[in-house]
mmCIF file of C-alpha atoms and ligand atoms in Angstrom:
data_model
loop_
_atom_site.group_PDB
_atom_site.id
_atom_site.type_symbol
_atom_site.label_atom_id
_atom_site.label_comp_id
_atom_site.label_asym_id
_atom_site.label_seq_id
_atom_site.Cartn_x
_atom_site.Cartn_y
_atom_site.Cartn_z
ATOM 1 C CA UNK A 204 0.000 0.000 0.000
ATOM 2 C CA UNK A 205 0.950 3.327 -0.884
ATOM 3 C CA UNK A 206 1.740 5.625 2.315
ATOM 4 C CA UNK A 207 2.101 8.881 0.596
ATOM 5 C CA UNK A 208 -1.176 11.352 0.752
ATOM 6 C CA UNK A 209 -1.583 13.537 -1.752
ATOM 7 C CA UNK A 210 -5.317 13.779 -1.716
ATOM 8 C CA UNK A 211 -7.562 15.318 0.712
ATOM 9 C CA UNK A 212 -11.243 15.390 1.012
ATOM 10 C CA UNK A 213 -13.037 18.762 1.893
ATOM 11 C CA UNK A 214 -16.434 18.004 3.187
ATOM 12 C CA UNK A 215 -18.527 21.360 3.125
ATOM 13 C CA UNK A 216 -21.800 20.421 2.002
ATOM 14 C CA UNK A 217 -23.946 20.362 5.085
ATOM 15 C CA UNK A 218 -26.252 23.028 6.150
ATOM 16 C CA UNK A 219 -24.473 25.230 8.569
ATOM 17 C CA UNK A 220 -27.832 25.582 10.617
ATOM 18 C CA UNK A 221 -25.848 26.689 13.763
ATOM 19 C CA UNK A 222 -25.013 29.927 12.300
ATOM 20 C CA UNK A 223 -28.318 30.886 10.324
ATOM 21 C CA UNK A 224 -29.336 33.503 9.679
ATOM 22 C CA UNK A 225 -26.013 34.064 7.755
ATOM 23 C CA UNK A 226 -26.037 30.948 6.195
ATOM 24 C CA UNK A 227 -28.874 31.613 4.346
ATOM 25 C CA UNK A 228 -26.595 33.020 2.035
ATOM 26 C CA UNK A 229 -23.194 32.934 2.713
ATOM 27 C CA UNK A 230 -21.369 28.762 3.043
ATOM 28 C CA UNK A 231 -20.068 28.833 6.483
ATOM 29 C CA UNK A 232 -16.310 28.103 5.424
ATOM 30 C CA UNK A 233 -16.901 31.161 3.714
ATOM 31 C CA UNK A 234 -17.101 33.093 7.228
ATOM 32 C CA UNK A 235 -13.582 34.682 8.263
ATOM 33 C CA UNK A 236 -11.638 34.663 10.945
ATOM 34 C CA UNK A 237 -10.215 38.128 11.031
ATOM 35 C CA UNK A 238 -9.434 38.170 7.263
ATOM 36 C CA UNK A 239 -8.799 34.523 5.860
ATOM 37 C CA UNK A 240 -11.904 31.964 5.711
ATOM 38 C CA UNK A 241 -12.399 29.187 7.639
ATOM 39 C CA UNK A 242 -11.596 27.032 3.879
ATOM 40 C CA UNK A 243 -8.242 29.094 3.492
ATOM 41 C CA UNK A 244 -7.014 28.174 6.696
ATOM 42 C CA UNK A 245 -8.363 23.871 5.904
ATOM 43 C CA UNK A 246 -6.116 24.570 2.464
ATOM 44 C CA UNK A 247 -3.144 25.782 3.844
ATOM 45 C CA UNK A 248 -2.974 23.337 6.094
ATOM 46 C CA UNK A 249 -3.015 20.773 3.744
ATOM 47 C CA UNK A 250 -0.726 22.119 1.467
ATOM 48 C CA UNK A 251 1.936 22.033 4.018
ATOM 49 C CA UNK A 252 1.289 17.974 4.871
ATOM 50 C CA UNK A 253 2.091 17.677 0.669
ATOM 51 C CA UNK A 254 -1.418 16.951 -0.707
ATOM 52 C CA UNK A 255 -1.678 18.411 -3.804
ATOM 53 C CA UNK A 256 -5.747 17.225 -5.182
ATOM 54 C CA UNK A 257 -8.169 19.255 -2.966
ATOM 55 C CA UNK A 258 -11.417 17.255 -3.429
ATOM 56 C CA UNK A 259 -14.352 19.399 -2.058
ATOM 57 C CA UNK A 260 -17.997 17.894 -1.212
ATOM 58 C CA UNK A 261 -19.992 20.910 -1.995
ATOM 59 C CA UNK A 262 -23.763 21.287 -2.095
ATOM 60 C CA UNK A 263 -26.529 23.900 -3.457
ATOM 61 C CA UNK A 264 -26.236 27.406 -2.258
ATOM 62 C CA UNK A 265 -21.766 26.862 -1.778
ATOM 63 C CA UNK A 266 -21.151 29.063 -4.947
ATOM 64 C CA UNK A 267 -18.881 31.744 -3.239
ATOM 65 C CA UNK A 268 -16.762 28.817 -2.045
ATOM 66 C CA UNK A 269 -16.295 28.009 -6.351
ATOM 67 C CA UNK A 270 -15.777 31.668 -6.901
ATOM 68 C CA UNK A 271 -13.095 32.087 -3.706
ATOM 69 C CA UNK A 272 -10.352 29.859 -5.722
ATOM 70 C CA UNK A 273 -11.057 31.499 -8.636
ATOM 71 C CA UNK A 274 -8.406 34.033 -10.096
ATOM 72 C CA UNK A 275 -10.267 37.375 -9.997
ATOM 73 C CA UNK A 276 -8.401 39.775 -12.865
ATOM 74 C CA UNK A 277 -10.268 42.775 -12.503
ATOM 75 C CA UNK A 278 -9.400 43.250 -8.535
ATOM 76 C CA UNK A 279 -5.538 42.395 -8.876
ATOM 77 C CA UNK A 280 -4.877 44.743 -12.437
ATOM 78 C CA UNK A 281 -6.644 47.354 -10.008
ATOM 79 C CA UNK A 282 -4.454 46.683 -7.486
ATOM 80 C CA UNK A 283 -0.804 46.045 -9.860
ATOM 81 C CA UNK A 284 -1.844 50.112 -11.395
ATOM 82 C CA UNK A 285 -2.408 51.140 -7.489
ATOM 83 C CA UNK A 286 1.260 49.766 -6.393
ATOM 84 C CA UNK A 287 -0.724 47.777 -3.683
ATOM 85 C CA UNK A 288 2.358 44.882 -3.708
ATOM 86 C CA UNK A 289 1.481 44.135 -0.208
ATOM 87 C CA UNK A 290 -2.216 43.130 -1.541
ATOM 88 C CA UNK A 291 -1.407 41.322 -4.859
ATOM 89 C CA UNK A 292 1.013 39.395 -2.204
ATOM 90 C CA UNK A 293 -1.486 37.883 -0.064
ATOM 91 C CA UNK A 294 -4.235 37.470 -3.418
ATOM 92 C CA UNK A 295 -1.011 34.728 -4.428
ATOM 93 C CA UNK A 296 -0.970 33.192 -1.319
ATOM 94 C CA UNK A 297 -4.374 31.814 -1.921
ATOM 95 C CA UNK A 298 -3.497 30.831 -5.752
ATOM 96 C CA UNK A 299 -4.524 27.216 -6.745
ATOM 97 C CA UNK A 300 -2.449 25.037 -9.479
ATOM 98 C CA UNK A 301 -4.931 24.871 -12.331
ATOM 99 C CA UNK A 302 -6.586 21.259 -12.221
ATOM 100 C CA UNK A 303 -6.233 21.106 -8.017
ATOM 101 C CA UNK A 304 -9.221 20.842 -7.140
ATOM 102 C CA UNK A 305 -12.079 19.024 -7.721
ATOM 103 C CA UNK A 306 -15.872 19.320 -6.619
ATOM 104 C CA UNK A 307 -18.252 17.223 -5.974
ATOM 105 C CA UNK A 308 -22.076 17.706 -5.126
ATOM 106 C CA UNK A 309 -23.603 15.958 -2.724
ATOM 107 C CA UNK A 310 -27.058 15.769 -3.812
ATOM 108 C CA UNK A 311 -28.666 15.815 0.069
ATOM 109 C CA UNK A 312 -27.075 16.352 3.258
ATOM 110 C CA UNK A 313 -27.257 12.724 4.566
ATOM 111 C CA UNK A 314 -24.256 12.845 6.905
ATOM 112 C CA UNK A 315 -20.361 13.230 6.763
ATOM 113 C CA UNK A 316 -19.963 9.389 5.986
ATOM 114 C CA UNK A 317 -21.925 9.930 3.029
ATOM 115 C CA UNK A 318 -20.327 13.012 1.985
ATOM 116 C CA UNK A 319 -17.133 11.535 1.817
ATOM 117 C CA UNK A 320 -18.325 8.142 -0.080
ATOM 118 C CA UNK A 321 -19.447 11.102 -2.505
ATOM 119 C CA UNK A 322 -15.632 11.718 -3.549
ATOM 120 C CA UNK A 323 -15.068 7.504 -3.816
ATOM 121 C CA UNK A 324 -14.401 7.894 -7.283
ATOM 122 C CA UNK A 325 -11.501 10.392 -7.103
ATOM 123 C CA UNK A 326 -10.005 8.753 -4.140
ATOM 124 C CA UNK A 327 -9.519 5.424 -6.352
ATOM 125 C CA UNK A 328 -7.472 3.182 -4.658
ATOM 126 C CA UNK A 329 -5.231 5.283 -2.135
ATOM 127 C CA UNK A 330 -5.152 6.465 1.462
ATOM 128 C CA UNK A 331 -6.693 10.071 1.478
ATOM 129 C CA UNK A 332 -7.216 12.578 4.080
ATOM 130 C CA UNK A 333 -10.138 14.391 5.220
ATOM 131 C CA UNK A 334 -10.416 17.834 6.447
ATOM 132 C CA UNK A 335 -13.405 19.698 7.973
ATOM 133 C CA UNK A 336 -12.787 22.931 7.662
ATOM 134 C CA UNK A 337 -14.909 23.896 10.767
ATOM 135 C CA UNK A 338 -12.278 22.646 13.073
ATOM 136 C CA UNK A 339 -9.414 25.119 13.264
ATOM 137 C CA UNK A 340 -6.154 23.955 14.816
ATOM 138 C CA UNK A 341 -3.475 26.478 15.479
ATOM 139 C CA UNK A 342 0.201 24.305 15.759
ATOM 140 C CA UNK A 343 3.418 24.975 15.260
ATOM 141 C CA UNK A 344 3.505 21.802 12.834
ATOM 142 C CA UNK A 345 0.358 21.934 11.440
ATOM 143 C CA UNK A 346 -2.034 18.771 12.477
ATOM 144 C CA UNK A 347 -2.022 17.214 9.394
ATOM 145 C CA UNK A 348 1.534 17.535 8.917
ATOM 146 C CA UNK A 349 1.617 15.791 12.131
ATOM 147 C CA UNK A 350 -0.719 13.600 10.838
ATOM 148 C CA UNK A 351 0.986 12.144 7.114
ATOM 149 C CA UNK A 352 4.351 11.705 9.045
ATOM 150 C CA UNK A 353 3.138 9.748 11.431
ATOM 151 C CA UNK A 354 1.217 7.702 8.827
ATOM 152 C CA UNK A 355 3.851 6.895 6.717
ATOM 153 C CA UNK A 356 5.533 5.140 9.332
ATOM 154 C CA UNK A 357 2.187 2.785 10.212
ATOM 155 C CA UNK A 358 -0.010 2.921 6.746
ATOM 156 C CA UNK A 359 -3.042 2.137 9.480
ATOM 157 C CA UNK A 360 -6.445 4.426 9.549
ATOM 158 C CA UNK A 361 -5.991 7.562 11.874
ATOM 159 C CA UNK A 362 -7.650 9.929 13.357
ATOM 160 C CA UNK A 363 -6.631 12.732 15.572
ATOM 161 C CA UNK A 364 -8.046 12.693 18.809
ATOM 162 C CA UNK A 365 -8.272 15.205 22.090
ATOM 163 C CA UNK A 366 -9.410 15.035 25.247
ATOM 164 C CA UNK A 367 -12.781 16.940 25.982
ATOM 165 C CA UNK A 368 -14.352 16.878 28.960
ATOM 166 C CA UNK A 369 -17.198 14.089 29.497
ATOM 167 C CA UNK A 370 -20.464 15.707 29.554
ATOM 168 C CA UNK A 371 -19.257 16.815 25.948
ATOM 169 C CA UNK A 372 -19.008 13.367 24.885
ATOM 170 C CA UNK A 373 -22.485 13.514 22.949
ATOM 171 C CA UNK A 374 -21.087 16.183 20.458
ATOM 172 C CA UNK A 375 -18.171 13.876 19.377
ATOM 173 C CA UNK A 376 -17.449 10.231 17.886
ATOM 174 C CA UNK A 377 -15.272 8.804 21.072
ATOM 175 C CA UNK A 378 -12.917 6.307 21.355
ATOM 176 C CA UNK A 379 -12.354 2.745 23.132
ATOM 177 C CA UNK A 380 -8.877 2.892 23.441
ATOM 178 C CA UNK A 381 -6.066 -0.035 23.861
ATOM 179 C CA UNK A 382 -2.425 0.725 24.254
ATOM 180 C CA UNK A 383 -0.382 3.913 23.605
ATOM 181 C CA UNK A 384 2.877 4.874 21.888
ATOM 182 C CA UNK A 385 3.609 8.315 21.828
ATOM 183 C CA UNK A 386 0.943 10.351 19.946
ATOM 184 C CA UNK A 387 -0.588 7.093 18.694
ATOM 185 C CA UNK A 388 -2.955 5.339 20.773
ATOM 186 C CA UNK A 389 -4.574 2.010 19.669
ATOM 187 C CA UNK A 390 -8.394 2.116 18.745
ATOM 188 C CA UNK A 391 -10.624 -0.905 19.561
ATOM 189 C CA UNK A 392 -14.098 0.787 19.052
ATOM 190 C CA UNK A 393 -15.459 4.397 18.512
ATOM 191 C CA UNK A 394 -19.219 5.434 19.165
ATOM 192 C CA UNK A 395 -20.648 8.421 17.568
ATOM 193 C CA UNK A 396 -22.368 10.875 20.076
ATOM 194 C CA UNK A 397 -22.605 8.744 23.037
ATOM 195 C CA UNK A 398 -24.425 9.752 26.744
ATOM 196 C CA UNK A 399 -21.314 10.753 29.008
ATOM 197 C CA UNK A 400 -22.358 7.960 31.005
ATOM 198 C CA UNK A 401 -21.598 5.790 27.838
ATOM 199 C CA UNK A 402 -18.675 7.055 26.237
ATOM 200 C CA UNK A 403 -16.081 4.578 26.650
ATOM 201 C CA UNK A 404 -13.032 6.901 27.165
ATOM 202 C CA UNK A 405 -12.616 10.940 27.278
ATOM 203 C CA UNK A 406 -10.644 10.821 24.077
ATOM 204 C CA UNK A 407 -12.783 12.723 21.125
ATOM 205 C CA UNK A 408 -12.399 12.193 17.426
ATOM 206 C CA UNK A 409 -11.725 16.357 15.703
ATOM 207 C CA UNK A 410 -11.782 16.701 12.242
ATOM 208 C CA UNK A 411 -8.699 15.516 10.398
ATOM 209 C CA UNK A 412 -8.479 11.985 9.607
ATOM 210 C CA UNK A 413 -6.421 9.783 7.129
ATOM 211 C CA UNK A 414 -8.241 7.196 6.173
ATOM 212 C CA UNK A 415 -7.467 3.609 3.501
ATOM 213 C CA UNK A 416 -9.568 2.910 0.916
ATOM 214 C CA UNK A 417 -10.998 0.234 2.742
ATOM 215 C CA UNK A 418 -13.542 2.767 4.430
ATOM 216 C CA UNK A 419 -14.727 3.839 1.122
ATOM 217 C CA UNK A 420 -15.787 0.515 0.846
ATOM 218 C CA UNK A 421 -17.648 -0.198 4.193
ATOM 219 C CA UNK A 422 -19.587 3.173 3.556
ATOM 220 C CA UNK A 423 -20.861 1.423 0.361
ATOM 221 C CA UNK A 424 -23.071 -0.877 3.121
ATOM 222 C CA UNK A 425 -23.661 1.888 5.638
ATOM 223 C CA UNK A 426 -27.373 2.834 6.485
ATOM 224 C CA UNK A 427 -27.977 5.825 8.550
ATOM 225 C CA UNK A 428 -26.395 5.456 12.353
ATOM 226 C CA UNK A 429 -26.337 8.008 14.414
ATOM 227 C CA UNK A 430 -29.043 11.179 13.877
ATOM 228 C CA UNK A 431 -30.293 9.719 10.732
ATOM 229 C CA UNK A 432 -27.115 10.392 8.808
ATOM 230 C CA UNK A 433 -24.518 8.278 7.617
ATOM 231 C CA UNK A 434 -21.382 8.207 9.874
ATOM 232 C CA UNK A 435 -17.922 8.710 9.169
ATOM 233 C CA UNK A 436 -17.270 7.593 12.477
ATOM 234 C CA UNK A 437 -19.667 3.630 11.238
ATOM 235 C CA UNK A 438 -17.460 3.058 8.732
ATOM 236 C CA UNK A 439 -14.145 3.620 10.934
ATOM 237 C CA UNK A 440 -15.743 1.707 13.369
ATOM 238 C CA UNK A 441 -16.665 -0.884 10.566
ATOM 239 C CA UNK A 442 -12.537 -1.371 9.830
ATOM 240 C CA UNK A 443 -12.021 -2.197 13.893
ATOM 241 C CA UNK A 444 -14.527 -5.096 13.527
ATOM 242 C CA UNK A 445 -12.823 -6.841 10.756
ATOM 243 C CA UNK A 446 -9.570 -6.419 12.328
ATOM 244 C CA UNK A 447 -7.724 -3.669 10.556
ATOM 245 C CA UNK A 448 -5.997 -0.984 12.591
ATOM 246 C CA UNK A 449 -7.425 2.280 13.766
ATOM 247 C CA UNK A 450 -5.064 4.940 15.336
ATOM 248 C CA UNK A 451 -6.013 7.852 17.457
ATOM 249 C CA UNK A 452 -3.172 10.766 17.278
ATOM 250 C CA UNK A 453 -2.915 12.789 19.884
ATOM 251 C CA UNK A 454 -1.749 16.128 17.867
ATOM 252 C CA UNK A 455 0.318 18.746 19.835
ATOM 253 C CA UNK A 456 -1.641 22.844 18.871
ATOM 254 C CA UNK A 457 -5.044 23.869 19.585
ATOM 255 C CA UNK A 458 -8.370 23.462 18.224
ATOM 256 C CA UNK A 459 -11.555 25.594 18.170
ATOM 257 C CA UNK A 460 -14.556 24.546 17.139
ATOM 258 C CA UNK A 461 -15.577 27.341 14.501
ATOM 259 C CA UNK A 462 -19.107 24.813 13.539
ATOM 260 C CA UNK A 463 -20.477 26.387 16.425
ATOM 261 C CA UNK A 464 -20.789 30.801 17.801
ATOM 262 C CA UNK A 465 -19.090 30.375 21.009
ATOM 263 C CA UNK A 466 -15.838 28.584 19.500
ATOM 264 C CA UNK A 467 -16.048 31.121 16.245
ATOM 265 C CA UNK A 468 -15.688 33.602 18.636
ATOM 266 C CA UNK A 469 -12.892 32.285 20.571
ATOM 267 C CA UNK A 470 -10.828 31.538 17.107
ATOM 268 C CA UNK A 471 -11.649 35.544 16.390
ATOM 269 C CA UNK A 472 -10.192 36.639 19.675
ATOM 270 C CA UNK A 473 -7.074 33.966 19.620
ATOM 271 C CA UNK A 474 -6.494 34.296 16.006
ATOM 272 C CA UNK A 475 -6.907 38.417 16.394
ATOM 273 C CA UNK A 476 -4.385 37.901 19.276
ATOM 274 C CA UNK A 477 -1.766 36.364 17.283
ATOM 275 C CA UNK A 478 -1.775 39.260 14.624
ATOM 276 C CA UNK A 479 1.311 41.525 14.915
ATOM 277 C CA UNK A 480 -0.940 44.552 13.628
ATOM 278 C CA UNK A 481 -4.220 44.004 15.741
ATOM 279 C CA UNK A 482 -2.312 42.309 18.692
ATOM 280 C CA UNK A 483 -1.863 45.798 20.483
ATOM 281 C CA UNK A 484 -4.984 47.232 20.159
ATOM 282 C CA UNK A 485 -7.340 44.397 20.576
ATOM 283 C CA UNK A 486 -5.658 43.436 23.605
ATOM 284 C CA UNK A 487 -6.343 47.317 25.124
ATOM 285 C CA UNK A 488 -9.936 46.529 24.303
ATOM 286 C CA UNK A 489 -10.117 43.305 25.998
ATOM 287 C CA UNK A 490 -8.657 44.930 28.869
ATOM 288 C CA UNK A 491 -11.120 47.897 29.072
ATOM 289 C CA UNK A 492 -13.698 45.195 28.803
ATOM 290 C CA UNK A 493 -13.125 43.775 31.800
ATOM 291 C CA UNK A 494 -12.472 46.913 33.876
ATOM 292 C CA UNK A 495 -15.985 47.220 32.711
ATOM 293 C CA UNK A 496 -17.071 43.836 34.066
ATOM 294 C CA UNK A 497 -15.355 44.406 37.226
ATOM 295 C CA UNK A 498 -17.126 47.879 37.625
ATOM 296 C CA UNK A 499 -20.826 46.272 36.823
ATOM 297 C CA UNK A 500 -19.371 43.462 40.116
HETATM 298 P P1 UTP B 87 -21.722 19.527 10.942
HETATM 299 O O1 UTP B 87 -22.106 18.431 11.848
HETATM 300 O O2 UTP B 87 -21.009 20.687 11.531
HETATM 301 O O3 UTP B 87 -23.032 20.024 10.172
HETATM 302 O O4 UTP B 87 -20.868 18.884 9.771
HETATM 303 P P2 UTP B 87 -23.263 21.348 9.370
HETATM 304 O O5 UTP B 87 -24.444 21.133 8.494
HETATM 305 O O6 UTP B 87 -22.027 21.826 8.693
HETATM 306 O O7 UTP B 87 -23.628 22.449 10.484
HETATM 307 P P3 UTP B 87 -24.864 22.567 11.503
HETATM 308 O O8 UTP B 87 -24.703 21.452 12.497
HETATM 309 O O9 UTP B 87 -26.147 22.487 10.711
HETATM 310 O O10 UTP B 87 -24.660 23.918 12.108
HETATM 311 C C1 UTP B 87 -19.485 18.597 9.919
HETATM 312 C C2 UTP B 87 -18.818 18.675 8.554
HETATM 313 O O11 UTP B 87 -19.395 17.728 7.657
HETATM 314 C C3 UTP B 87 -19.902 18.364 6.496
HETATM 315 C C4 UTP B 87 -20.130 19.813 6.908
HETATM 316 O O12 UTP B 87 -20.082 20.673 5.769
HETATM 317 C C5 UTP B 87 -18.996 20.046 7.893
HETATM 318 O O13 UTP B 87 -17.767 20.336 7.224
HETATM 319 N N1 UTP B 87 -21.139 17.683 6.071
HETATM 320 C C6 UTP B 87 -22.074 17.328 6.995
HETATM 321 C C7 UTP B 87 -21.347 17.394 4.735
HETATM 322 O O14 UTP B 87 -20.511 17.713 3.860
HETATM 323 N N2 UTP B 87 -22.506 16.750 4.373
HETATM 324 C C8 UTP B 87 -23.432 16.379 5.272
HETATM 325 O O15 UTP B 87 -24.465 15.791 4.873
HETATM 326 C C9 UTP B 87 -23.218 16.686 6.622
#
């Protein structure tokens, strides 16, 4: 088997209801933190693990996300005449090679398992990775990098895991683990969304997994699990029962959760934080925030 990944799947076709009324309109990987979207940061981070075929799962109403990769003439000649280098520097940054990407509609949001068996035909034969753009992960190696080096040592299916606190155990596909080596810790079972009460460890699945072809395959038989949509999280599961290997990595950076307001927030503030030019001045503001706090006390 292959270990090399050079192709990553880009599920962004569900419905983004947490953050209607905005997306009505506008695809939530669309929405920015401070001045990149969600997608740019999902891209970059890929690029930097060495894929280089950017599969995206889109749906009705994701045009702008078509449009975002798209070279845009008109805004960088007006920028070239206005000597705006600085500008026409960070436009490049986003450039795609012609021909890397691909998308994909899936017809009806019917889960992320089924999203992902909608790219089976670009994925062929070879271990892939999947991205959801959602989950942000600041790092000093980015995750994914993490991620493919790790996996071309072991070749097995791998997901990256983190710890979450129990009682959050029904927003996340957990994990029975076995023994640990390092980052990589064994998988005997995974349950999507269970009760705290039945989650069989604290260790949650994020989104970045690579994945064999072999999953492509069991989502071929999967029915709807979990909700009423088809799991990613089945069909991982699927691979445990007939005895292949599932790894949990334990990534070093940290993630926020920009699927849902409180965790797009957070990413704002951290990502605003981090940003030589705003750095300064946000930071006042926080402060005066909470002199205002400790005032209403
Ligand atoms: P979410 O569970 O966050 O669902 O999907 P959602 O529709 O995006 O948002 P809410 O819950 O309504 O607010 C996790 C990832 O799986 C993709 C989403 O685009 C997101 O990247 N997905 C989900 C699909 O591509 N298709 C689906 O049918 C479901």
């Amino acid at each position: 088997m292959r270990r090399k990944v050079t192709k990553a799947i880009f599920p962004v076709a569900g419905l983004g209801t947490r953050f209607l009324p905005a997306t009505k309109s506008v695809p939530k990987e669309i929405m920015t933190l401070v001045d990149r979207p969600l997608i740019q940061y999902a891209i970059d981070e890929a690029r930097a693990a060495g894929i280089k075929e950017f599969i995206f799962v889109t749906s009705r109403g994701k045009g702008a996300l078509e449009d975002y990769f798209d070279h845009n003439p008109v805004l960088e000649s007006d920028l070239r005449k206005k000597g705006k280098t600085e500008l026409l520097e960070i436009l490049r940054g986003t450039d795609m090679e012609s021909g890397a990407i691909a998308y994909i509609r899936q017809h009806k949001a019917l889960g992320l398992g089924h999203a992902v068996w909608c790219a089976r035909r670009l994925i062929a034969n070879e271990p892939f990775a999947v991205i959801l753009p959602d989950d942000v992960i600041a790092a000093e190696k980015p995750c994914l990098q993490q991620m493919v080096e790790a996996f071309e040592d072991i070749g097995e299916n791998m997901v990256a895991a983190m710890e979450v606190p129990r009682e959050q155990s029904s927003a996340y596909g957990m994990l029975d683990i076995g023994e640990e080596n390092g980052p990589l810790v064994r998988v005997k079972g995974m349950v999507e969304k269970p009760a705290a009460e039945d989650s069989p460890s604290n260790l949650a699945v994020i989104g970045r997994y690579i994945l064999t072809p072999k999953v492509l395959q069991n989502l071929n038989k999967l029915k709807s699990g979990s909700g009423g949509e088809i799991q990613l999280t089945d069909a991982i599961a699927e691979d445990i029962r007939q005895e292949r290997e599932v790894y949990g990595y334990r990534f070093r950076g940290r993630r926020f959760d920009c699927g849902n307001k409180s965790g797009f927030l957070r990413a704002t503030v951290a990502f605003g934080l981090a940003r030589d030019d705003l750095r300064d001045d946000l930071m006042a503001y926080l402060r005066e925030l909470q002199h205002v706090d400790r005032a209403a006390e």
